[in-house]
Short mmCIF file of C-alpha atoms in Angstrom, two decimals:
data_model
loop_
_atom_site.label_atom_id
_atom_site.label_comp_id
_atom_site.label_asym_id
_atom_site.label_seq_id
_atom_site.Cartn_x
_atom_site.Cartn_y
_atom_site.Cartn_z
CA MET A 1 -7.84 -48.47 14.05
CA GLU A 2 -4.63 -47.93 15.97
CA ALA A 3 -3.83 -50.00 19.06
CA ILE A 4 -5.76 -48.97 22.14
CA ASN A 5 -3.73 -47.26 24.85
CA THR A 6 -5.76 -47.98 27.98
CA GLU A 7 -3.99 -45.33 30.05
CA ALA A 8 -4.68 -42.69 27.42
CA VAL A 9 -8.32 -43.78 27.16
CA LYS A 10 -8.69 -43.56 30.94
CA TRP A 11 -7.07 -40.11 31.06
CA ILE A 12 -9.25 -38.81 28.22
CA ALA A 13 -12.40 -40.23 29.84
CA GLU A 14 -11.60 -38.44 33.10
CA ARG A 15 -11.23 -35.13 31.24
CA TYR A 16 -14.52 -35.74 29.44
CA CYS A 17 -16.38 -36.31 32.71
CA LYS A 18 -14.96 -33.15 34.28
CA ILE A 19 -15.80 -31.10 31.20
CA LYS A 20 -19.37 -32.42 31.06
CA ASP A 21 -19.83 -31.65 34.76
CA GLU A 22 -18.71 -28.05 34.20
CA LEU A 23 -20.92 -27.61 31.14
CA ASP A 24 -23.92 -28.96 33.07
CA MET A 25 -23.20 -26.81 36.12
CA TYR A 26 -22.94 -23.41 34.44
CA GLY A 27 -24.84 -21.43 31.84
CA ASP A 28 -22.98 -19.40 29.22
CA TYR A 29 -19.76 -19.31 31.22
CA VAL A 30 -16.27 -20.83 31.00
CA SER A 31 -15.02 -21.74 34.45
CA GLU A 32 -11.34 -22.12 35.31
CA THR A 33 -11.87 -25.86 35.65
CA LEU A 34 -13.45 -26.10 32.21
CA ASN A 35 -10.68 -23.98 30.73
CA SER A 36 -7.89 -26.07 32.29
CA ASN A 37 -9.41 -29.40 31.24
CA ILE A 38 -9.99 -28.24 27.66
CA ASP A 39 -6.42 -26.96 27.58
CA ALA A 40 -5.13 -30.32 28.83
CA LEU A 41 -7.03 -32.11 26.05
CA VAL A 42 -5.80 -29.76 23.32
CA VAL A 43 -2.15 -29.84 24.40
CA SER A 44 -2.15 -33.61 24.82
CA SER A 45 -3.86 -34.17 21.47
CA HIS A 46 -0.77 -32.87 19.67
CA THR A 47 1.28 -35.82 20.92
CA MET A 48 -1.41 -38.47 20.39
CA THR A 49 -2.21 -40.62 17.40
CA ASP A 50 -4.63 -39.42 14.74
CA ASP A 51 -7.46 -41.59 16.07
CA TYR A 52 -7.24 -40.14 19.57
CA ARG A 53 -6.85 -36.59 18.26
CA ASN A 54 -9.88 -36.93 16.01
CA GLU A 55 -11.90 -38.34 18.89
CA ILE A 56 -10.96 -35.35 21.08
CA GLU A 57 -11.99 -32.98 18.33
CA ARG A 58 -15.36 -34.74 17.95
CA PHE A 59 -15.97 -34.59 21.69
CA ILE A 60 -15.25 -30.85 21.91
CA ARG A 61 -17.47 -30.10 18.90
CA SER A 62 -20.28 -32.23 20.27
CA SER A 63 -20.12 -30.21 23.51
CA ILE A 64 -20.93 -26.93 21.76
CA ASP A 65 -24.30 -25.40 22.62
CA ARG A 66 -24.86 -22.71 19.98
CA GLU A 67 -27.31 -20.93 22.29
CA LYS A 68 -24.41 -20.21 24.66
CA CYS A 69 -22.39 -17.93 22.42
CA TYR A 70 -19.38 -17.13 24.64
CA GLN A 71 -18.92 -20.75 25.61
CA ALA A 72 -19.42 -21.77 21.97
CA VAL A 73 -16.62 -19.47 20.78
CA PHE A 74 -14.22 -20.95 23.32
CA LEU A 75 -15.09 -24.53 22.35
CA TYR A 76 -15.00 -23.83 18.60
CA SER A 77 -11.56 -22.25 18.96
CA ALA A 78 -10.35 -25.20 21.04
CA ALA A 79 -11.65 -27.74 18.50
CA LEU A 80 -9.85 -25.78 15.79
CA ALA A 81 -6.61 -25.90 17.80
CA VAL A 82 -6.84 -29.72 17.94
CA ASN A 83 -7.28 -30.12 14.18
CA TYR A 84 -6.94 -27.16 11.85
CA SER A 85 -9.84 -28.38 9.76
CA ARG A 86 -11.51 -26.40 6.96
CA GLU A 87 -14.84 -27.87 8.04
CA ILE A 88 -14.53 -26.65 11.64
CA PHE A 89 -13.27 -23.27 10.45
CA GLU A 90 -16.21 -22.84 8.08
CA GLU A 91 -18.71 -23.78 10.79
CA PHE A 92 -17.01 -21.40 13.25
CA VAL A 93 -16.98 -18.41 10.88
CA ARG A 94 -20.61 -18.99 9.91
CA TYR A 95 -21.56 -19.11 13.58
CA VAL A 96 -19.78 -15.82 14.38
CA THR A 97 -21.33 -14.16 11.32
CA ASP A 98 -24.88 -15.37 11.88
CA THR A 99 -25.36 -15.11 15.63
CA GLY A 100 -26.88 -11.83 16.76
CA SER A 101 -25.44 -12.00 20.27
CA PHE A 102 -22.16 -10.17 19.63
CA ARG A 103 -21.64 -6.41 19.59
CA ALA A 104 -19.58 -4.89 16.78
CA ASN A 105 -16.30 -4.77 18.74
CA THR A 106 -16.54 -8.42 19.72
CA ARG A 107 -17.35 -9.43 16.16
CA TYR A 108 -14.30 -7.48 14.99
CA PHE A 109 -12.12 -9.17 17.64
CA LEU A 110 -13.32 -12.55 16.37
CA TYR A 111 -12.77 -11.55 12.73
CA CYS A 112 -9.15 -10.61 13.56
CA GLN A 113 -8.54 -13.93 15.30
CA LEU A 114 -10.09 -16.01 12.53
CA GLN A 115 -8.40 -14.11 9.70
CA THR A 116 -5.03 -14.56 11.42
CA LEU A 117 -5.60 -18.29 11.86
CA MET A 118 -6.44 -18.67 8.17
CA PHE A 119 -3.29 -16.74 7.24
CA VAL A 120 -0.96 -18.70 9.54
CA HIS A 121 -2.51 -22.09 8.70
CA SER A 122 -3.47 -21.29 5.12
CA GLY A 123 -2.49 -24.73 3.84
CA LYS A 124 -5.02 -26.36 6.17
CA LEU A 125 -7.77 -23.75 6.50
CA GLU A 126 -7.89 -21.72 3.32
CA SER A 127 -10.41 -22.46 0.59
CA ASP A 128 -12.40 -20.30 -1.81
CA GLY A 129 -15.44 -20.80 0.39
CA ASN A 130 -13.66 -19.84 3.59
CA LYS A 131 -12.14 -16.74 1.99
CA HIS A 132 -15.64 -15.72 0.96
CA LEU A 133 -16.91 -16.25 4.53
CA ILE A 134 -14.09 -14.16 6.04
CA TRP A 135 -14.85 -11.31 3.62
CA GLN A 136 -18.53 -11.57 4.52
CA LEU A 137 -17.73 -11.42 8.25
CA LEU A 138 -15.61 -8.29 7.79
CA GLU A 139 -18.21 -6.60 5.60
CA ASN A 140 -21.00 -7.32 8.10
CA THR A 141 -18.83 -5.98 10.91
CA VAL A 142 -17.99 -2.80 8.99
CA ARG A 143 -21.71 -2.26 8.33
CA GLU A 144 -22.36 -2.47 12.08
CA PHE A 145 -19.80 0.27 12.72
CA GLU A 146 -21.24 2.32 9.85
CA ARG A 147 -24.59 2.39 11.61
CA GLU A 148 -22.88 3.79 14.70
CA PHE A 149 -21.29 6.63 12.72
CA ALA A 150 -23.89 7.13 9.98
CA ASP A 151 -24.18 10.88 10.55
CA MET A 152 -20.41 11.35 9.94
CA LEU A 153 -20.02 9.32 6.76
CA GLU A 154 -21.59 11.53 4.11
CA PRO A 155 -19.40 11.38 0.95
CA ILE A 156 -17.16 14.39 0.39
CA PRO A 157 -17.50 15.77 -3.19
CA ALA A 158 -14.34 15.31 -5.26
CA GLU A 159 -14.12 19.03 -6.01
CA GLU A 160 -13.81 19.77 -2.27
CA LEU A 161 -10.83 17.47 -1.68
CA ASP A 162 -7.46 19.03 -0.86
CA GLY A 163 -5.04 17.93 -3.57
CA SER A 164 -2.05 18.85 -1.40
CA PHE A 165 -2.92 16.58 1.53
CA ALA A 166 -2.63 12.78 1.86
CA LEU A 167 -3.43 10.38 4.68
CA ILE A 168 -1.82 6.97 5.28
CA LEU A 169 -3.35 4.54 7.75
CA THR A 170 -1.69 1.48 9.22
CA ASP A 171 -3.07 -0.74 11.97
CA GLN A 172 0.32 -1.37 13.62
CA LEU A 173 3.65 0.43 13.81
CA LEU A 174 6.69 -1.33 15.25
CA GLY A 175 10.44 -1.23 14.57
CA GLN A 176 12.70 -1.33 11.55
CA ASN A 177 12.54 -5.12 11.25
CA HIS A 178 8.73 -5.06 10.86
CA GLY A 179 7.69 -5.34 7.20
CA PRO A 180 4.35 -3.46 7.44
CA THR A 181 6.05 -0.63 9.37
CA LYS A 182 8.68 -0.24 6.66
CA THR A 183 5.97 -0.37 4.00
CA ALA A 184 3.95 2.40 5.67
CA LEU A 185 6.92 4.68 6.29
CA GLU A 186 8.39 4.22 2.83
CA ARG A 187 5.03 4.94 1.18
CA ALA A 188 4.69 8.09 3.30
CA LYS A 189 8.19 9.21 2.34
CA THR A 190 7.43 8.68 -1.36
CA ILE A 191 4.26 10.82 -1.18
CA ILE A 192 6.16 13.56 0.65
CA THR A 193 9.30 13.60 -1.51
CA GLN A 194 7.99 12.55 -4.93
CA LEU A 195 4.38 13.76 -4.99
CA LYS A 196 5.11 16.81 -2.81
CA LYS A 197 2.00 16.37 -0.69
CA GLN A 198 1.59 17.17 2.98
CA THR A 199 1.20 13.72 4.50
CA MET A 200 0.14 12.31 7.84
CA LEU A 201 0.74 8.72 8.91
CA ILE A 202 -1.69 7.37 11.50
CA ASN A 203 -1.31 4.14 13.45
CA THR A 204 -4.91 3.18 14.21
CA ALA A 205 -3.65 0.39 16.54
CA GLU A 206 -6.36 -1.99 15.36
CA CYS A 207 -4.08 -4.94 14.61
CA LEU A 208 -5.55 -8.00 16.34
CA SER A 209 -7.92 -5.72 18.22
CA GLN A 210 -8.63 -6.82 21.81
CA ARG A 211 -11.32 -4.18 22.34
CA GLY A 212 -14.22 -6.63 22.31
CA LYS A 213 -12.20 -9.60 23.54
CA ILE A 214 -13.95 -12.72 24.82
CA LEU A 215 -12.38 -16.05 25.78
CA PHE A 216 -10.74 -17.57 22.70
CA TYR A 217 -8.44 -20.59 22.90
CA GLY A 218 -4.90 -19.74 21.75
CA VAL A 219 -5.75 -16.06 21.32
CA ASN A 220 -3.32 -14.01 19.21
CA ASN A 221 -2.16 -10.60 20.40
CA ALA A 222 -0.36 -7.77 18.62
CA ARG A 223 2.58 -5.77 19.90
CA TYR A 224 2.09 -2.07 20.60
CA ILE A 225 4.85 0.47 21.31
CA GLU A 226 3.60 2.97 23.89
CA GLN A 227 6.38 5.51 23.29
CA TYR A 228 5.18 6.19 19.74
CA GLY A 229 2.13 7.79 21.34
CA GLN A 230 4.41 10.68 22.37
CA GLU A 231 5.74 11.27 18.86
CA ASP A 232 4.37 13.75 16.33
CA LYS A 233 6.79 12.72 13.59
CA ILE A 234 9.00 9.78 12.68
CA ILE A 235 12.28 10.14 10.81
CA TRP A 236 12.53 7.54 8.06
CA ASN A 237 15.54 7.48 5.72
CA GLY A 238 16.10 11.19 6.24
CA CYS A 239 12.44 12.18 5.80
CA ALA A 240 10.32 13.56 8.66
CA VAL A 241 6.90 11.90 8.49
CA PRO A 242 4.12 13.63 10.50
CA PHE A 243 2.63 10.97 12.75
CA PHE A 244 -0.17 10.18 15.18
CA GLN A 245 -0.81 6.97 17.15
CA CYS A 246 -4.14 5.95 18.65
CA ASP A 247 -4.36 4.48 22.13
CA ASN A 248 -4.17 0.71 22.41
CA ASN A 249 -7.92 0.19 22.79
CA MET A 250 -9.15 0.52 19.24
CA PRO A 251 -11.61 0.60 17.64
CA ASN A 252 -13.34 2.85 20.20
CA TYR A 253 -16.02 5.47 19.58
CA ARG A 254 -13.99 8.47 20.75
CA ASP A 255 -10.93 7.88 18.57
CA ILE A 256 -12.93 6.79 15.52
CA ALA A 257 -15.04 9.96 15.77
CA MET A 258 -11.86 12.03 16.13
CA LEU A 259 -10.30 10.48 13.02
CA LEU A 260 -13.47 10.83 10.96
CA THR A 261 -13.66 14.49 12.02
CA LEU A 262 -10.05 14.95 10.92
CA VAL A 263 -10.93 13.54 7.49
CA ARG A 264 -14.04 15.74 7.26
CA ASP A 265 -12.02 18.85 8.16
CA ARG A 266 -8.84 18.22 6.14
CA LYS A 267 -10.48 16.48 3.14
CA PRO A 268 -7.39 14.56 1.90
CA SER A 269 -7.42 13.83 -1.81
CA LEU A 270 -5.46 10.63 -1.24
CA VAL A 271 -6.11 8.03 1.47
CA ILE A 272 -3.93 4.91 1.61
CA ASP A 273 -4.67 1.99 3.91
CA ILE A 274 -1.84 -0.44 4.68
CA GLY A 275 -3.54 -3.77 5.39
CA GLY A 276 -7.19 -3.63 4.36
CA SER A 277 -9.10 -4.73 7.45
CA SER A 278 -8.97 -1.53 9.51
CA ILE A 279 -12.42 -0.44 10.65
CA VAL A 280 -11.30 3.20 10.46
CA SER A 281 -10.10 2.96 6.85
CA ASN A 282 -13.21 1.08 5.80
CA LEU A 283 -15.37 3.83 7.33
CA ILE A 284 -13.33 6.56 5.64
CA ASN A 285 -13.99 4.77 2.35
CA ARG A 286 -17.62 5.89 2.70
CA MET A 287 -16.41 9.50 2.66
CA ILE A 288 -13.42 9.38 0.29
CA PRO A 289 -12.19 6.60 -2.03
CA VAL A 290 -9.53 4.54 -0.21
CA LEU A 291 -6.71 2.60 -1.84
CA SER A 292 -5.85 -0.51 0.16
CA ILE A 293 -2.38 -2.02 0.01
CA GLY A 294 -2.69 -5.52 1.45
CA LEU A 295 0.20 -7.08 3.33
CA CYS A 296 -0.18 -10.40 1.53
CA PRO A 297 0.75 -9.48 -2.07
CA SER A 298 -0.15 -12.95 -3.31
CA ASP A 299 -3.83 -12.64 -2.44
CA LEU A 300 -6.73 -10.22 -2.31
CA ALA A 301 -7.15 -8.58 1.09
CA PRO A 302 -10.57 -8.67 2.76
CA THR A 303 -11.69 -5.04 2.58
CA THR A 304 -14.61 -2.81 1.64
CA ALA A 305 -12.19 -0.20 0.21
CA ILE A 306 -13.02 0.86 -3.34
CA CYS A 307 -9.66 -0.30 -4.71
CA GLN A 308 -6.76 -2.51 -3.72
CA VAL A 309 -3.38 -3.61 -5.06
CA LEU A 310 -2.51 -7.19 -6.03
CA SER A 311 0.84 -8.59 -7.17
CA ARG A 312 -0.44 -11.32 -9.50
CA GLU A 313 -3.00 -11.84 -12.23
CA LEU A 314 -6.61 -12.22 -11.13
CA LYS A 315 -7.92 -15.77 -11.23
CA THR A 316 -11.48 -16.88 -11.98
CA GLU A 317 -12.15 -17.42 -8.28
CA ASP A 318 -10.90 -13.88 -7.53
CA VAL A 319 -13.29 -12.39 -10.05
CA GLU A 320 -16.16 -14.41 -8.59
CA LEU A 321 -15.26 -13.26 -5.08
CA LEU A 322 -15.10 -9.61 -6.14
CA SER A 323 -18.38 -9.92 -8.02
CA PHE A 324 -20.25 -11.19 -4.97
CA PHE A 325 -19.22 -8.05 -3.10
CA GLY A 326 -20.15 -5.74 -5.96
CA LYS A 327 -16.68 -5.25 -7.42
CA THR A 328 -14.91 -6.03 -10.70
CA GLU A 329 -11.41 -6.12 -12.11
CA LYS A 330 -11.39 -2.31 -12.17
CA ASN A 331 -11.30 -2.36 -8.35
CA VAL A 332 -7.90 -4.10 -8.38
CA ILE A 333 -4.61 -2.59 -9.53
CA ARG A 334 -2.01 -5.13 -10.63
CA SER A 335 1.43 -4.08 -9.40
CA VAL A 336 4.73 -5.35 -8.05
CA PHE A 337 4.76 -5.33 -4.25
CA THR A 338 8.02 -3.61 -3.41
CA SER A 339 9.91 -3.95 -0.15
CA GLU A 340 12.24 -1.83 1.93
CA LEU A 341 15.23 -3.57 3.46
CA ARG A 342 17.02 -2.60 6.62
CA VAL A 343 20.54 -1.38 5.86
CA GLN A 344 23.14 -4.06 6.52
CA THR A 345 25.63 -2.69 9.04
CA ALA A 346 27.80 -5.73 9.76
CA GLN A 347 29.10 -8.97 8.37
CA VAL A 348 29.22 -12.35 10.04
CA SER A 349 31.11 -15.54 9.25
CA ARG A 350 29.86 -19.11 9.19
CA GLU A 351 32.23 -19.86 12.03
CA GLU A 352 30.64 -17.17 14.20
CA LEU A 353 27.20 -18.62 13.51
CA GLY A 354 28.24 -22.21 14.11
CA ILE A 355 27.65 -23.19 10.47
CA PRO A 356 30.09 -25.68 8.90
CA LYS A 357 32.38 -24.10 6.34
CA ASP A 358 32.25 -27.01 3.90
CA LYS A 359 28.47 -27.60 3.71
CA PHE A 360 25.89 -26.47 1.16
CA VAL A 361 23.62 -24.37 3.39
CA LEU A 362 19.85 -24.27 3.00
CA VAL A 363 18.08 -21.54 4.95
CA SER A 364 14.47 -20.92 5.98
CA VAL A 365 13.48 -17.59 7.57
CA GLY A 366 10.27 -16.70 9.34
CA SER A 367 8.53 -15.43 12.46
CA ARG A 368 6.12 -18.40 12.58
CA LEU A 369 8.48 -21.34 12.13
CA ASN A 370 6.61 -23.38 14.73
CA GLU A 371 3.68 -23.63 12.35
CA GLU A 372 5.51 -23.48 9.02
CA ILE A 373 8.25 -26.07 9.55
CA ASP A 374 5.91 -29.04 9.66
CA SER A 375 6.05 -32.76 8.88
CA ALA A 376 5.57 -32.20 5.14
CA PHE A 377 8.59 -29.88 5.05
CA ALA A 378 10.56 -32.41 7.11
CA ASP A 379 9.62 -35.21 4.69
CA MET A 380 10.98 -33.13 1.84
CA LEU A 381 14.28 -32.52 3.67
CA ASN A 382 14.55 -36.22 4.52
CA LYS A 383 14.50 -37.07 0.81
CA ILE A 384 17.68 -35.09 0.11
CA GLU A 385 20.37 -37.72 -0.36
CA SER A 386 23.48 -35.84 0.72
CA ASP A 387 25.61 -35.55 3.85
CA ASP A 388 27.11 -32.29 2.58
CA ILE A 389 23.99 -30.23 3.27
CA CYS A 390 22.89 -28.45 6.41
CA VAL A 391 19.65 -26.57 7.09
CA VAL A 392 19.61 -23.27 8.96
CA PHE A 393 16.49 -21.74 10.54
CA ILE A 394 16.35 -18.01 11.25
CA GLY A 395 13.53 -16.80 13.48
CA PRO A 396 11.78 -17.86 16.68
CA PHE A 397 11.45 -21.66 16.69
CA SER A 398 10.54 -22.95 20.15
CA ARG A 399 9.69 -26.35 18.64
CA TYR A 400 13.22 -26.78 17.30
CA GLU A 401 14.29 -29.47 19.80
CA GLU A 402 11.05 -31.34 19.22
CA PHE A 403 11.59 -31.08 15.45
CA CYS A 404 15.08 -32.56 15.86
CA ARG A 405 13.74 -35.45 17.97
CA ASP A 406 11.03 -36.19 15.41
CA ASN A 407 13.56 -36.24 12.57
CA PRO A 408 16.64 -38.15 13.77
CA LYS A 409 17.97 -38.49 10.22
CA LEU A 410 18.13 -34.69 9.97
CA LYS A 411 19.23 -33.90 13.51
CA ASP A 412 22.94 -33.44 12.78
CA LYS A 413 22.16 -31.30 9.73
CA LEU A 414 19.97 -28.75 11.51
CA ILE A 415 20.96 -25.40 13.02
CA SER A 416 18.62 -22.85 14.62
CA LEU A 417 19.90 -19.27 14.87
CA GLY A 418 16.77 -17.93 16.54
CA ARG A 419 15.64 -14.34 16.07
CA ARG A 420 18.31 -12.20 14.39
CA ASN A 421 18.56 -8.49 13.70
CA ASP A 422 21.24 -9.11 11.03
CA VAL A 423 19.23 -11.31 8.64
CA LEU A 424 21.02 -9.94 5.57
CA ALA A 425 24.40 -10.78 7.10
CA CYS A 426 23.22 -14.31 7.92
CA LEU A 427 21.79 -14.87 4.44
CA GLU A 428 25.09 -13.78 2.95
CA VAL A 429 26.76 -16.97 4.21
CA CYS A 430 23.95 -19.29 3.07
CA ASP A 431 23.56 -20.90 -0.34
CA LEU A 432 19.87 -21.50 -1.01
CA TYR A 433 16.70 -20.02 0.52
CA VAL A 434 14.12 -22.81 0.82
CA ASN A 435 10.61 -21.57 1.51
CA PRO A 436 8.03 -23.68 3.38
CA TYR A 437 4.43 -23.80 2.18
CA ARG A 438 2.99 -20.56 3.56
CA LYS A 439 1.58 -17.19 2.64
CA GLY A 440 4.04 -14.96 4.50
CA GLY A 441 7.81 -14.56 4.38
CA GLY A 442 7.82 -12.11 1.48
CA THR A 443 10.40 -9.72 2.89
CA SER A 444 12.93 -12.41 3.81
CA GLY A 445 12.59 -13.85 0.32
CA VAL A 446 13.46 -10.44 -1.14
CA GLU A 447 16.42 -10.20 1.24
CA ALA A 448 17.73 -13.51 -0.07
CA LEU A 449 17.36 -12.42 -3.69
CA TYR A 450 19.13 -9.15 -2.89
CA LYS A 451 22.12 -11.07 -1.55
CA GLY A 452 22.21 -13.26 -4.67
CA VAL A 453 20.90 -16.29 -2.78
CA PRO A 454 18.50 -18.17 -5.08
CA VAL A 455 15.01 -18.90 -3.76
CA LEU A 456 13.29 -22.28 -3.97
CA THR A 457 9.55 -22.23 -3.27
CA VAL A 458 6.33 -23.92 -4.24
CA ASP A 459 4.13 -21.79 -6.49
CA TYR A 460 2.05 -20.41 -3.63
CA GLY A 461 2.22 -17.42 -1.33
CA ASP A 462 4.11 -14.16 -1.11
CA VAL A 463 7.62 -15.53 -1.64
CA ALA A 464 6.55 -17.20 -4.89
CA VAL A 465 4.80 -14.07 -6.20
CA ASN A 466 7.78 -11.88 -5.33
CA ALA A 467 10.46 -14.23 -6.65
CA GLY A 468 8.70 -15.16 -9.89
CA GLU A 469 8.55 -18.33 -11.95
CA ASP A 470 12.33 -18.72 -12.22
CA PHE A 471 12.36 -19.80 -8.58
CA THR A 472 9.16 -21.81 -8.18
CA VAL A 473 8.23 -25.49 -8.40
CA GLY A 474 4.89 -27.27 -8.38
CA SER A 475 5.26 -29.12 -5.08
CA TYR A 476 7.65 -30.28 -2.36
CA ASP A 477 8.21 -33.44 -4.42
CA GLU A 478 10.32 -31.48 -6.92
CA MET A 479 12.54 -29.82 -4.36
CA PRO A 480 15.08 -32.52 -3.36
CA GLU A 481 16.31 -33.08 -6.92
CA LEU A 482 16.50 -29.35 -7.62
CA ILE A 483 18.38 -28.73 -4.37
CA MET A 484 20.99 -31.25 -5.53
CA LYS A 485 21.22 -29.45 -8.86
CA TYR A 486 21.86 -26.15 -7.09
CA LYS A 487 24.54 -27.88 -5.03
CA ASN A 488 26.33 -29.71 -7.84
CA ASP A 489 25.85 -27.55 -10.95
CA GLY A 490 27.97 -24.42 -10.55
CA ASP A 491 26.88 -22.86 -13.85
CA PHE A 492 23.20 -23.31 -13.00
CA TYR A 493 23.76 -21.83 -9.54
CA LYS A 494 25.56 -18.78 -10.98
CA GLU A 495 22.78 -18.22 -13.51
CA GLN A 496 20.10 -18.38 -10.80
CA SER A 497 22.11 -16.14 -8.47
CA ASP A 498 22.36 -13.49 -11.20
CA LYS A 499 18.61 -13.76 -11.82
CA ALA A 500 18.01 -13.34 -8.08
CA LYS A 501 19.96 -10.07 -7.96
CA ALA A 502 18.19 -8.79 -11.08
CA ARG A 503 14.77 -9.63 -9.64
CA SER A 504 15.62 -7.86 -6.38
CA THR A 505 16.23 -4.56 -8.20
CA VAL A 506 12.61 -4.65 -9.39
CA LEU A 507 11.30 -5.58 -5.94
CA LEU A 508 13.24 -2.76 -4.27
CA ASP A 509 12.22 0.03 -6.67
CA GLY A 510 9.51 1.22 -4.29
CA GLU A 511 9.36 4.90 -5.20
CA HIS A 512 8.91 4.35 -8.93
CA GLU A 513 6.33 1.57 -8.53
CA PHE A 514 4.30 3.36 -5.86
CA VAL A 515 4.08 6.57 -7.89
CA LYS A 516 2.71 4.47 -10.78
CA ILE A 517 0.12 2.90 -8.46
CA ILE A 518 -1.05 6.31 -7.22
CA GLY A 519 -1.34 7.59 -10.78
CA GLU A 520 -3.41 4.57 -11.81
CA PHE A 521 -5.65 4.92 -8.73
CA GLU A 522 -6.31 8.59 -9.38
CA LYS A 523 -7.05 7.78 -13.03
CA ARG A 524 -9.58 5.13 -12.07
CA CYS A 525 -11.24 7.44 -9.54
CA LEU A 526 -11.90 9.91 -12.36
CA GLU A 527 -12.94 7.31 -14.94
CA ASN A 528 -15.35 5.53 -12.59
CA ASN A 529 -16.60 8.59 -10.72
CA TRP A 530 -15.51 7.11 -7.38
#
């Protein structure tokens, strides 16, 4: 037991008393006072010792009354924010799935929040059991929506489908730096230019749906670009893609009914879903077979779609997961997940970026660096015995100053460039892309390979699947020695740089690979009578 801090104990006890008073005073309601005191506990817990943090987590969990569902969700989410524990996560997902108090939109809102947490904190929250529970929650939620639209979901016979028309659905459309947006637009362009089909791209605006929102601690929101609602086409790499964007209040009955009517009237022979968890695409799958292209190529996407794409071999646990939901290996197409890179329009020097000219530069890129650059990653960097190395972070990193204070040995070696639109130009002046333990980051890993910058990653997540075994190690423990080899062995570095460029040509051959995927999907639809 760590030494007792009497002031901390007193402060925590005062919060406990105020929270208990609020819980006793109200029914299924979260008052401003309760909210502020829970927030104070959660925020403070991140700077306290493990003993105090664990005690705060236990107190919040013990305060949950499962009969008060809205209050319970708030307290579960707060407990999870104190300690990202698999046990709390499992209990939380089971509660959301089993309680009958939530309407379909609220259950979908909670699914989106929980799925995002498991993605962002995969190292702490993900397990085979929790993946199963998330799938189950989505499937149950889809079934609730199916009951609402049962009269519109009659399957359309294959012989009635229009072979000249294709539909692509995405749940979010942003700018040219957004990976899923580039994926959707490039896939649409390929269908138009290579398969010669009339194609419509629809942004269903369901990403992190707030439609059924209730109070959730640390709620995640998605960006939405209003002006796209005025567009009927988007120009992508010289191709005009017919386009429609739903209002930012999905999934709602009016727009879902409108989209299902569109499918019933136009009868597209090909429906592609970018993501997997869209309620709209999962409903359309009852009418027409849908091919889901998940945004995490290293893992199966939760979906009820008849078929999805995966960028690695199926494992035993994948087969077991599929089997529970009535699917087999035939419902998964193994393929390379290709990327589309923004054209590099400028160059930048180390001097302009504030990077020393004479250092061996490690770089980590991401949009969630606050979560991904953690103590385990810092421990790995601290084991690198060299003063000739610096570490560059590209992406929003509000915890950067805190990270520097927590790692004084590294402080003078660290540089944060923040969010950049010229990632390719920045990577060009770096030496080695070092990937933290995470699921995401796939596109930036491809960008590094394209510039001939070798990738170093543990054998987990999207970067590892994209880069391949030439660039993976078993754990952080192997990284410091290999980093020194990259730094000191010029022949080895050149060999790995050449492999990086060669691998990038495969990962950027989107048109060829996507046409193969479509052909395989259409073949399986015929063979399996989907």
